[in-house]
Tab-separated table of N, CA and C in Angstrom:
chain	number	residue	atom	x	y	z
A	9	MET	N	-112.443	-23.344	28.337
A	9	MET	CA	-112.901	-23.549	26.979
A	9	MET	C	-111.876	-23.001	25.993
A	10	ASP	N	-111.736	-23.681	24.888
A	10	ASP	CA	-110.809	-23.258	23.845
A	10	ASP	C	-111.235	-21.947	23.197
A	11	VAL	N	-112.544	-21.743	23.068
A	11	VAL	CA	-113.051	-20.518	22.443
A	11	VAL	C	-112.679	-19.305	23.301
A	12	ASP	N	-112.848	-19.411	24.613
A	12	ASP	CA	-112.500	-18.309	25.502
A	12	ASP	C	-110.996	-18.030	25.472
A	13	ARG	N	-110.210	-19.088	25.447
A	13	ARG	CA	-108.762	-18.931	25.395
A	13	ARG	C	-108.338	-18.285	24.074
A	14	ASP	N	-108.961	-18.703	22.983
A	14	ASP	CA	-108.651	-18.111	21.683
A	14	ASP	C	-109.014	-16.631	21.634
A	15	ARG	N	-110.154	-16.283	22.211
A	15	ARG	CA	-110.572	-14.875	22.245
A	15	ARG	C	-109.617	-14.043	23.101
A	16	ALA	N	-109.204	-14.600	24.235
A	16	ALA	CA	-108.269	-13.893	25.109
A	16	ALA	C	-106.931	-13.692	24.401
A	17	ARG	N	-106.489	-14.710	23.690
A	17	ARG	CA	-105.234	-14.626	22.950
A	17	ARG	C	-105.339	-13.582	21.836
A	18	GLU	N	-106.479	-13.574	21.151
A	18	GLU	CA	-106.693	-12.594	20.084
A	18	GLU	C	-106.704	-11.175	20.646
A	19	ARG	N	-107.361	-10.982	21.793
A	19	ARG	CA	-107.371	-9.662	22.438
A	19	ARG	C	-105.951	-9.236	22.818
A	20	ALA	N	-105.178	-10.187	23.334
A	20	ALA	CA	-103.795	-9.880	23.717
A	20	ALA	C	-102.977	-9.468	22.490
A	21	TYR	N	-103.136	-10.191	21.386
A	21	TYR	CA	-102.427	-9.832	20.155
A	21	TYR	C	-102.829	-8.451	19.672
A	22	LEU	N	-104.123	-8.155	19.704
A	22	LEU	CA	-104.594	-6.836	19.280
A	22	LEU	C	-104.032	-5.738	20.174
A	23	GLU	N	-103.976	-6.013	21.480
A	23	GLU	CA	-103.414	-5.033	22.416
A	23	GLU	C	-101.948	-4.766	22.090
A	24	MET	N	-101.188	-5.821	21.833
A	24	MET	CA	-99.769	-5.657	21.515
A	24	MET	C	-99.572	-4.933	20.192
A	25	GLN	N	-100.408	-5.235	19.211
A	25	GLN	CA	-100.324	-4.547	17.925
A	25	GLN	C	-100.629	-3.062	18.091
A	26	GLU	N	-101.622	-2.758	18.919
A	26	GLU	CA	-101.976	-1.353	19.157
A	26	GLU	C	-100.857	-0.627	19.896
A	27	ILE	N	-100.280	-1.279	20.880
A	27	ILE	CA	-99.164	-0.673	21.617
A	27	ILE	C	-98.007	-0.414	20.661
A	28	TYR	N	-97.640	-1.421	19.878
A	28	TYR	CA	-96.531	-1.284	18.930
A	28	TYR	C	-96.822	-0.150	17.952
A	29	ALA	N	-98.042	-0.122	17.421
A	29	ALA	CA	-98.410	0.905	16.445
A	29	ALA	C	-98.368	2.303	17.054
A	30	ARG	N	-98.860	2.448	18.286
A	30	ARG	CA	-98.825	3.758	18.949
A	30	ARG	C	-97.386	4.233	19.158
A	31	TRP	N	-96.552	3.332	19.642
A	31	TRP	CA	-95.159	3.699	19.881
A	31	TRP	C	-94.434	3.987	18.570
A	32	LEU	N	-94.703	3.190	17.545
A	32	LEU	CA	-94.102	3.416	16.234
A	32	LEU	C	-94.526	4.771	15.682
A	33	ASP	N	-95.803	5.083	15.801
A	33	ASP	CA	-96.317	6.365	15.320
A	33	ASP	C	-95.669	7.523	16.073
A	34	ALA	N	-95.637	7.425	17.391
A	34	ALA	CA	-95.059	8.507	18.198
A	34	ALA	C	-93.568	8.680	17.896
A	35	ALA	N	-92.834	7.588	17.839
A	35	ALA	CA	-91.391	7.660	17.588
A	35	ALA	C	-91.104	8.211	16.197
A	36	THR	N	-91.919	7.833	15.225
A	36	THR	CA	-91.734	8.324	13.865
A	36	THR	C	-92.011	9.826	13.794
A	37	ARG	N	-93.060	10.265	14.463
A	37	ARG	CA	-93.373	11.706	14.478
A	37	ARG	C	-92.260	12.495	15.169
A	38	ILE	N	-91.793	11.989	16.296
A	38	ILE	CA	-90.700	12.659	17.009
A	38	ILE	C	-89.457	12.699	16.128
A	39	GLY	N	-89.140	11.564	15.503
A	39	GLY	CA	-87.981	11.499	14.615
A	39	GLY	C	-88.087	12.480	13.459
A	40	PHE	N	-89.291	12.613	12.903
A	40	PHE	CA	-89.492	13.558	11.800
A	40	PHE	C	-89.247	14.987	12.259
A	41	VAL	N	-89.808	15.359	13.399
A	41	VAL	CA	-89.645	16.721	13.917
A	41	VAL	C	-88.168	17.002	14.223
A	42	VAL	N	-87.507	16.055	14.879
A	42	VAL	CA	-86.088	16.235	15.192
A	42	VAL	C	-85.277	16.352	13.905
A	43	SER	N	-85.588	15.526	12.913
A	43	SER	CA	-84.877	15.591	11.625
A	43	SER	C	-85.096	16.931	10.933
A	44	LEU	N	-86.320	17.401	10.960
A	44	LEU	CA	-86.640	18.677	10.326
A	44	LEU	C	-85.893	19.827	11.010
A	45	VAL	N	-85.916	19.845	12.324
A	45	VAL	CA	-85.220	20.906	13.071
A	45	VAL	C	-83.713	20.833	12.798
A	46	ALA	N	-83.158	19.637	12.837
A	46	ALA	CA	-81.722	19.471	12.586
A	46	ALA	C	-81.363	19.943	11.178
A	47	PHE	N	-82.185	19.586	10.210
A	47	PHE	CA	-81.930	19.999	8.829
A	47	PHE	C	-82.009	21.521	8.695
A	48	LEU	N	-83.020	22.126	9.313
A	48	LEU	CA	-83.163	23.587	9.238
A	48	LEU	C	-81.984	24.293	9.907
A	49	LEU	N	-81.503	23.752	11.013
A	49	LEU	CA	-80.323	24.325	11.668
A	49	LEU	C	-79.091	24.202	10.772
A	50	TYR	N	-79.029	23.112	10.026
A	50	TYR	CA	-77.898	22.867	9.120
A	50	TYR	C	-77.917	23.826	7.940
A	51	VAL	N	-79.038	23.861	7.211
A	51	VAL	CA	-79.087	24.678	5.991
A	51	VAL	C	-79.141	26.176	6.287
A	52	SER	N	-79.643	26.549	7.462
A	52	SER	CA	-79.706	27.969	7.803
A	52	SER	C	-78.357	28.510	8.263
A	53	GLY	N	-77.463	27.614	8.629
A	53	GLY	CA	-76.161	28.041	9.119
A	53	GLY	C	-76.172	28.419	10.594
A	54	THR	N	-77.277	28.145	11.270
A	54	THR	CA	-77.384	28.457	12.699
A	54	THR	C	-76.333	27.699	13.496
A	55	LEU	N	-76.150	26.430	13.144
A	55	LEU	CA	-75.087	25.624	13.752
A	55	LEU	C	-74.013	25.370	12.708
A	56	GLU	N	-72.779	25.457	13.120
A	56	GLU	CA	-71.662	25.215	12.211
A	56	GLU	C	-71.478	23.704	12.020
A	57	PRO	N	-71.308	23.254	10.768
A	57	PRO	CA	-71.053	21.823	10.545
A	57	PRO	C	-69.573	21.491	10.737
A	58	GLN	N	-69.286	20.242	10.928
A	58	GLN	CA	-67.900	19.779	10.995
A	58	GLN	C	-67.250	19.938	9.622
A	59	VAL	N	-67.979	19.555	8.577
A	59	VAL	CA	-67.493	19.695	7.206
A	59	VAL	C	-68.335	20.777	6.535
A	60	PRO	N	-67.713	21.878	6.136
A	60	PRO	CA	-68.475	22.941	5.478
A	60	PRO	C	-69.175	22.425	4.218
A	61	LEU	N	-70.383	22.868	4.035
A	61	LEU	CA	-71.208	22.432	2.907
A	61	LEU	C	-70.498	22.672	1.574
A	62	GLN	N	-69.746	23.759	1.480
A	62	GLN	CA	-69.046	24.100	0.238
A	62	GLN	C	-67.968	23.072	-0.121
A	63	ARG	N	-67.414	22.396	0.863
A	63	ARG	CA	-66.339	21.411	0.620
A	63	ARG	C	-66.866	19.994	0.428
A	64	LEU	N	-68.128	19.791	0.692
A	64	LEU	CA	-68.679	18.439	0.705
A	64	LEU	C	-68.554	17.736	-0.644
A	65	ALA	N	-68.863	18.420	-1.740
A	65	ALA	CA	-68.775	17.795	-3.072
A	65	ALA	C	-67.341	17.370	-3.381
A	66	GLU	N	-66.401	18.236	-3.092
A	66	GLU	CA	-64.982	17.946	-3.327
A	66	GLU	C	-64.509	16.768	-2.473
A	67	LEU	N	-64.861	16.788	-1.192
A	67	LEU	CA	-64.401	15.756	-0.268
A	67	LEU	C	-65.080	14.402	-0.486
A	68	SER	N	-66.290	14.416	-1.003
A	68	SER	CA	-67.022	13.159	-1.176
A	68	SER	C	-66.402	12.262	-2.236
A	69	ARG	N	-65.512	12.795	-3.044
A	69	ARG	CA	-64.831	11.995	-4.083
A	69	ARG	C	-63.633	11.219	-3.525
A	70	LEU	N	-63.224	11.568	-2.331
A	70	LEU	CA	-62.030	10.952	-1.735
A	70	LEU	C	-62.331	9.553	-1.197
A	71	PRO	N	-61.324	8.678	-1.180
A	71	PRO	CA	-61.483	7.405	-0.479
A	71	PRO	C	-61.726	7.689	1.009
A	72	VAL	N	-62.332	6.768	1.701
A	72	VAL	CA	-62.730	6.983	3.091
A	72	VAL	C	-61.555	7.424	3.963
A	73	ALA	N	-60.442	6.746	3.857
A	73	ALA	CA	-59.290	7.083	4.709
A	73	ALA	C	-58.843	8.525	4.483
A	74	ARG	N	-58.798	8.950	3.228
A	74	ARG	CA	-58.391	10.334	2.927
A	74	ARG	C	-59.450	11.322	3.371
A	75	PHE	N	-60.726	10.959	3.222
A	75	PHE	CA	-61.819	11.825	3.671
A	75	PHE	C	-61.709	12.061	5.173
A	76	LEU	N	-61.501	10.993	5.922
A	76	LEU	CA	-61.375	11.108	7.376
A	76	LEU	C	-60.171	11.959	7.757
A	77	GLU	N	-59.081	11.776	7.048
A	77	GLU	CA	-57.867	12.545	7.307
A	77	GLU	C	-58.089	14.037	7.004
A	78	ALA	N	-58.756	14.317	5.881
A	78	ALA	CA	-58.965	15.706	5.457
A	78	ALA	C	-59.964	16.452	6.344
A	79	THR	N	-60.900	15.721	6.898
A	79	THR	CA	-61.956	16.377	7.679
A	79	THR	C	-61.756	16.269	9.183
A	80	GLY	N	-60.934	15.329	9.616
A	80	GLY	CA	-60.748	15.114	11.045
A	80	GLY	C	-61.967	14.478	11.696
A	81	GLU	N	-62.775	13.828	10.884
A	81	GLU	CA	-63.996	13.215	11.417
A	81	GLU	C	-63.668	11.926	12.163
A	82	PRO	N	-64.422	11.662	13.216
A	82	PRO	CA	-64.193	10.444	14.004
A	82	PRO	C	-64.826	9.224	13.334
A	83	THR	N	-64.455	8.065	13.812
A	83	THR	CA	-65.055	6.828	13.321
A	83	THR	C	-65.845	6.180	14.456
A	84	GLY	N	-66.647	5.195	14.101
A	84	GLY	CA	-67.450	4.502	15.100
A	84	GLY	C	-68.426	5.443	15.779
A	85	TRP	N	-68.680	5.195	17.059
A	85	TRP	CA	-69.628	5.995	17.829
A	85	TRP	C	-69.022	7.286	18.360
A	86	HIS	N	-67.780	7.559	18.030
A	86	HIS	CA	-67.125	8.777	18.506
A	86	HIS	C	-67.736	10.031	17.882
A	87	TRP	N	-68.589	9.855	16.864
A	87	TRP	CA	-69.277	10.995	16.273
A	87	TRP	C	-70.180	11.699	17.290
A	88	LEU	N	-70.570	10.975	18.344
A	88	LEU	CA	-71.422	11.585	19.368
A	88	LEU	C	-70.760	12.798	20.028
A	89	THR	N	-69.435	12.839	20.020
A	89	THR	CA	-68.744	13.986	20.607
A	89	THR	C	-68.944	15.253	19.780
A	90	LEU	N	-69.399	15.095	18.540
A	90	LEU	CA	-69.595	16.241	17.649
A	90	LEU	C	-71.071	16.562	17.425
A	91	ILE	N	-71.924	16.107	18.304
A	91	ILE	CA	-73.365	16.262	18.111
A	91	ILE	C	-73.808	17.730	18.089
A	92	ALA	N	-72.989	18.626	18.596
A	92	ALA	CA	-73.322	20.054	18.559
A	92	ALA	C	-73.048	20.667	17.185
A	93	ARG	N	-72.468	19.904	16.287
A	93	ARG	CA	-72.221	20.353	14.910
A	93	ARG	C	-73.442	20.003	14.066
A	94	ALA	N	-73.768	20.851	13.120
A	94	ALA	CA	-75.002	20.697	12.336
A	94	ALA	C	-75.071	19.368	11.591
A	95	ASP	N	-73.979	18.960	10.946
A	95	ASP	CA	-74.012	17.714	10.182
A	95	ASP	C	-74.167	16.498	11.097
A	96	TYR	N	-73.588	16.552	12.273
A	96	TYR	CA	-73.708	15.429	13.204
A	96	TYR	C	-75.037	15.424	13.940
A	97	LEU	N	-75.632	16.585	14.090
A	97	LEU	CA	-76.982	16.633	14.643
A	97	LEU	C	-77.947	15.947	13.677
A	98	ASN	N	-77.724	16.129	12.376
A	98	ASN	CA	-78.525	15.420	11.368
A	98	ASN	C	-78.301	13.917	11.452
A	99	LEU	N	-77.071	13.502	11.650
A	99	LEU	CA	-76.770	12.078	11.809
A	99	LEU	C	-77.482	11.520	13.036
A	100	ALA	N	-77.501	12.278	14.112
A	100	ALA	CA	-78.197	11.843	15.326
A	100	ALA	C	-79.693	11.683	15.061
A	101	ALA	N	-80.259	12.590	14.288
A	101	ALA	CA	-81.681	12.500	13.963
A	101	ALA	C	-81.982	11.242	13.155
A	102	VAL	N	-81.127	10.915	12.218
A	102	VAL	CA	-81.302	9.689	11.425
A	102	VAL	C	-81.127	8.462	12.316
A	103	THR	N	-80.201	8.536	13.246
A	103	THR	CA	-79.962	7.431	14.173
A	103	THR	C	-81.195	7.145	15.029
A	104	LEU	N	-81.938	8.184	15.355
A	104	LEU	CA	-83.189	7.978	16.096
A	104	LEU	C	-84.101	7.007	15.364
A	105	PHE	N	-84.197	7.157	14.055
A	105	PHE	CA	-85.042	6.256	13.266
A	105	PHE	C	-84.544	4.812	13.340
A	106	ALA	N	-83.238	4.645	13.416
A	106	ALA	CA	-82.687	3.292	13.504
A	106	ALA	C	-83.066	2.605	14.808
A	107	PHE	N	-83.306	3.390	15.858
A	107	PHE	CA	-83.635	2.813	17.154
A	107	PHE	C	-85.134	2.648	17.398
A	108	VAL	N	-85.956	3.096	16.468
A	108	VAL	CA	-87.409	3.009	16.648
A	108	VAL	C	-87.857	1.561	16.832
A	109	THR	N	-87.405	0.673	15.970
A	109	THR	CA	-87.807	-0.732	16.064
A	109	THR	C	-87.375	-1.335	17.387
A	110	LEU	N	-86.157	-1.045	17.803
A	110	LEU	CA	-85.644	-1.569	19.063
A	110	LEU	C	-86.519	-1.123	20.236
A	111	VAL	N	-86.875	0.141	20.278
A	111	VAL	CA	-87.705	0.679	21.358
A	111	VAL	C	-89.097	0.042	21.339
A	112	CYS	N	-89.670	-0.118	20.146
A	112	CYS	CA	-91.002	-0.724	20.041
A	112	CYS	C	-90.995	-2.173	20.522
A	113	TYR	N	-89.962	-2.919	20.162
A	113	TYR	CA	-89.871	-4.303	20.643
A	113	TYR	C	-89.713	-4.361	22.158
A	114	LEU	N	-88.905	-3.475	22.699
A	114	LEU	CA	-88.747	-3.446	24.155
A	114	LEU	C	-90.077	-3.133	24.837
A	115	ARG	N	-90.869	-2.259	24.231
A	115	ARG	CA	-92.138	-1.860	24.830
A	115	ARG	C	-93.145	-3.009	24.885
A	116	ILE	N	-93.123	-3.914	23.899
A	116	ILE	CA	-94.124	-4.995	23.898
A	116	ILE	C	-93.656	-6.244	24.631
A	117	LEU	N	-92.452	-6.227	25.156
A	117	LEU	CA	-91.957	-7.414	25.881
A	117	LEU	C	-92.825	-7.760	27.085
A	118	ALA	N	-93.126	-6.794	27.922
A	118	ALA	CA	-93.927	-7.076	29.128
A	118	ALA	C	-95.314	-7.612	28.765
A	119	PRO	N	-96.047	-6.985	27.815
A	119	PRO	CA	-97.352	-7.557	27.439
A	119	PRO	C	-97.239	-8.968	26.859
A	120	LEU	N	-96.181	-9.238	26.115
A	120	LEU	CA	-95.987	-10.588	25.575
A	120	LEU	C	-95.821	-11.594	26.714
A	121	LEU	N	-95.011	-11.248	27.670
A	121	LEU	CA	-94.779	-12.152	28.802
A	121	LEU	C	-96.041	-12.322	29.648
A	122	ARG	N	-96.771	-11.218	29.858
A	122	ARG	CA	-98.029	-11.312	30.611
A	122	ARG	C	-99.037	-12.219	29.910
A	123	ALA	N	-99.021	-12.204	28.588
A	123	ALA	CA	-99.959	-13.022	27.814
A	123	ALA	C	-99.475	-14.468	27.701
A	124	GLY	N	-98.306	-14.750	28.270
A	124	GLY	CA	-97.785	-16.114	28.213
A	124	GLY	C	-97.151	-16.471	26.881
A	125	GLU	N	-96.852	-15.470	26.084
A	125	GLU	CA	-96.255	-15.685	24.760
A	125	GLU	C	-94.735	-15.687	24.875
A	126	ARG	N	-94.221	-16.749	25.469
A	126	ARG	CA	-92.785	-16.830	25.710
A	126	ARG	C	-91.978	-16.903	24.418
A	127	LEU	N	-92.484	-17.630	23.433
A	127	LEU	CA	-91.754	-17.737	22.165
A	127	LEU	C	-91.688	-16.376	21.470
A	128	GLN	N	-92.821	-15.675	21.407
A	128	GLN	CA	-92.832	-14.347	20.788
A	128	GLN	C	-91.922	-13.388	21.558
A	129	ALA	N	-91.934	-13.480	22.885
A	129	ALA	CA	-91.068	-12.640	23.710
A	129	ALA	C	-89.595	-12.963	23.436
A	130	ALA	N	-89.288	-14.252	23.308
A	130	ALA	CA	-87.906	-14.660	23.016
A	130	ALA	C	-87.461	-14.133	21.651
A	131	ILE	N	-88.359	-14.165	20.678
A	131	ILE	CA	-88.037	-13.636	19.345
A	131	ILE	C	-87.803	-12.127	19.428
A	132	ALA	N	-88.644	-11.417	20.175
A	132	ALA	CA	-88.475	-9.967	20.347
A	132	ALA	C	-87.143	-9.660	21.026
A	133	ILE	N	-86.801	-10.433	22.057
A	133	ILE	CA	-85.519	-10.239	22.748
A	133	ILE	C	-84.360	-10.498	21.792
A	134	ALA	N	-84.469	-11.563	21.003
A	134	ALA	CA	-83.412	-11.872	20.035
A	134	ALA	C	-83.240	-10.731	19.028
A	135	GLN	N	-84.347	-10.157	18.579
A	135	GLN	CA	-84.261	-9.041	17.640
A	135	GLN	C	-83.617	-7.821	18.289
A	136	VAL	N	-83.951	-7.562	19.537
A	136	VAL	CA	-83.346	-6.447	20.262
A	136	VAL	C	-81.840	-6.675	20.385
A	137	VAL	N	-81.450	-7.886	20.729
A	137	VAL	CA	-80.020	-8.203	20.876
A	137	VAL	C	-79.303	-8.030	19.539
A	138	VAL	N	-79.883	-8.543	18.462
A	138	VAL	CA	-79.257	-8.422	17.137
A	138	VAL	C	-79.109	-6.949	16.749
A	139	LEU	N	-80.163	-6.168	16.943
A	139	LEU	CA	-80.093	-4.740	16.613
A	139	LEU	C	-79.052	-4.022	17.461
A	140	ALA	N	-79.000	-4.343	18.748
A	140	ALA	CA	-78.037	-3.694	19.639
A	140	ALA	C	-76.601	-4.062	19.269
A	141	VAL	N	-76.358	-5.325	18.957
A	141	VAL	CA	-75.013	-5.760	18.572
A	141	VAL	C	-74.618	-5.116	17.242
A	142	ALA	N	-75.561	-5.075	16.296
A	142	ALA	CA	-75.273	-4.446	15.002
A	142	ALA	C	-74.954	-2.961	15.183
A	143	ALA	N	-75.717	-2.276	16.014
A	143	ALA	CA	-75.498	-0.853	16.242
A	143	ALA	C	-74.174	-0.588	16.944
A	144	SER	N	-73.756	-1.511	17.782
A	144	SER	CA	-72.522	-1.319	18.550
A	144	SER	C	-71.289	-1.362	17.659
A	145	GLY	N	-71.375	-2.058	16.534
A	145	GLY	CA	-70.209	-2.224	15.675
A	145	GLY	C	-69.233	-3.248	16.218
A	146	TRP	N	-69.626	-3.938	17.258
A	146	TRP	CA	-68.736	-4.886	17.929
A	146	TRP	C	-68.254	-5.987	16.989
A	147	LEU	N	-69.125	-6.508	16.140
A	147	LEU	CA	-68.736	-7.609	15.253
A	147	LEU	C	-67.861	-7.158	14.095
A	148	THR	N	-67.877	-5.870	13.777
A	148	THR	CA	-67.062	-5.377	12.669
A	148	THR	C	-65.794	-4.686	13.147
A	149	GLY	N	-65.629	-4.632	14.454
A	149	GLY	CA	-64.438	-3.983	14.992
A	149	GLY	C	-64.618	-2.499	15.186
A	150	GLY	N	-65.823	-1.980	14.901
A	150	GLY	CA	-66.078	-0.549	15.082
A	150	GLY	C	-66.265	-0.229	16.556
A	151	ALA	N	-66.057	1.003	16.885
A	151	ALA	CA	-66.249	1.434	18.279
A	151	ALA	C	-66.675	2.868	18.325
């Protein structure tokens, strides 16, 4: 019956929305806590930053190439090597937020496929691929 199929489809959509919402909520809360801890470590001076806070205003006026030269900061994903520095720990915390959508889409892929929603699953996969390629910097020459 069409009514039974429609109800089953509606239940599947509600299940996926609930899963997405739970994961989004959890990831956002985790991201907030990590951001708060990273910020407190930064402003308290517990962790040393790559760029001292006192020099930040002066250096922020420089063109990017000169800023990188003056600070010795890496480009692309090489910032991960400095994650033990307070300013880069903050960057890592912000990066967590950028990956929340990607993780949520990956989480609902299996339920989408189980529900027979191949088009929705394909769209979710396409979004994951676009986000991953954008994050990689591959299209802009970043690394």
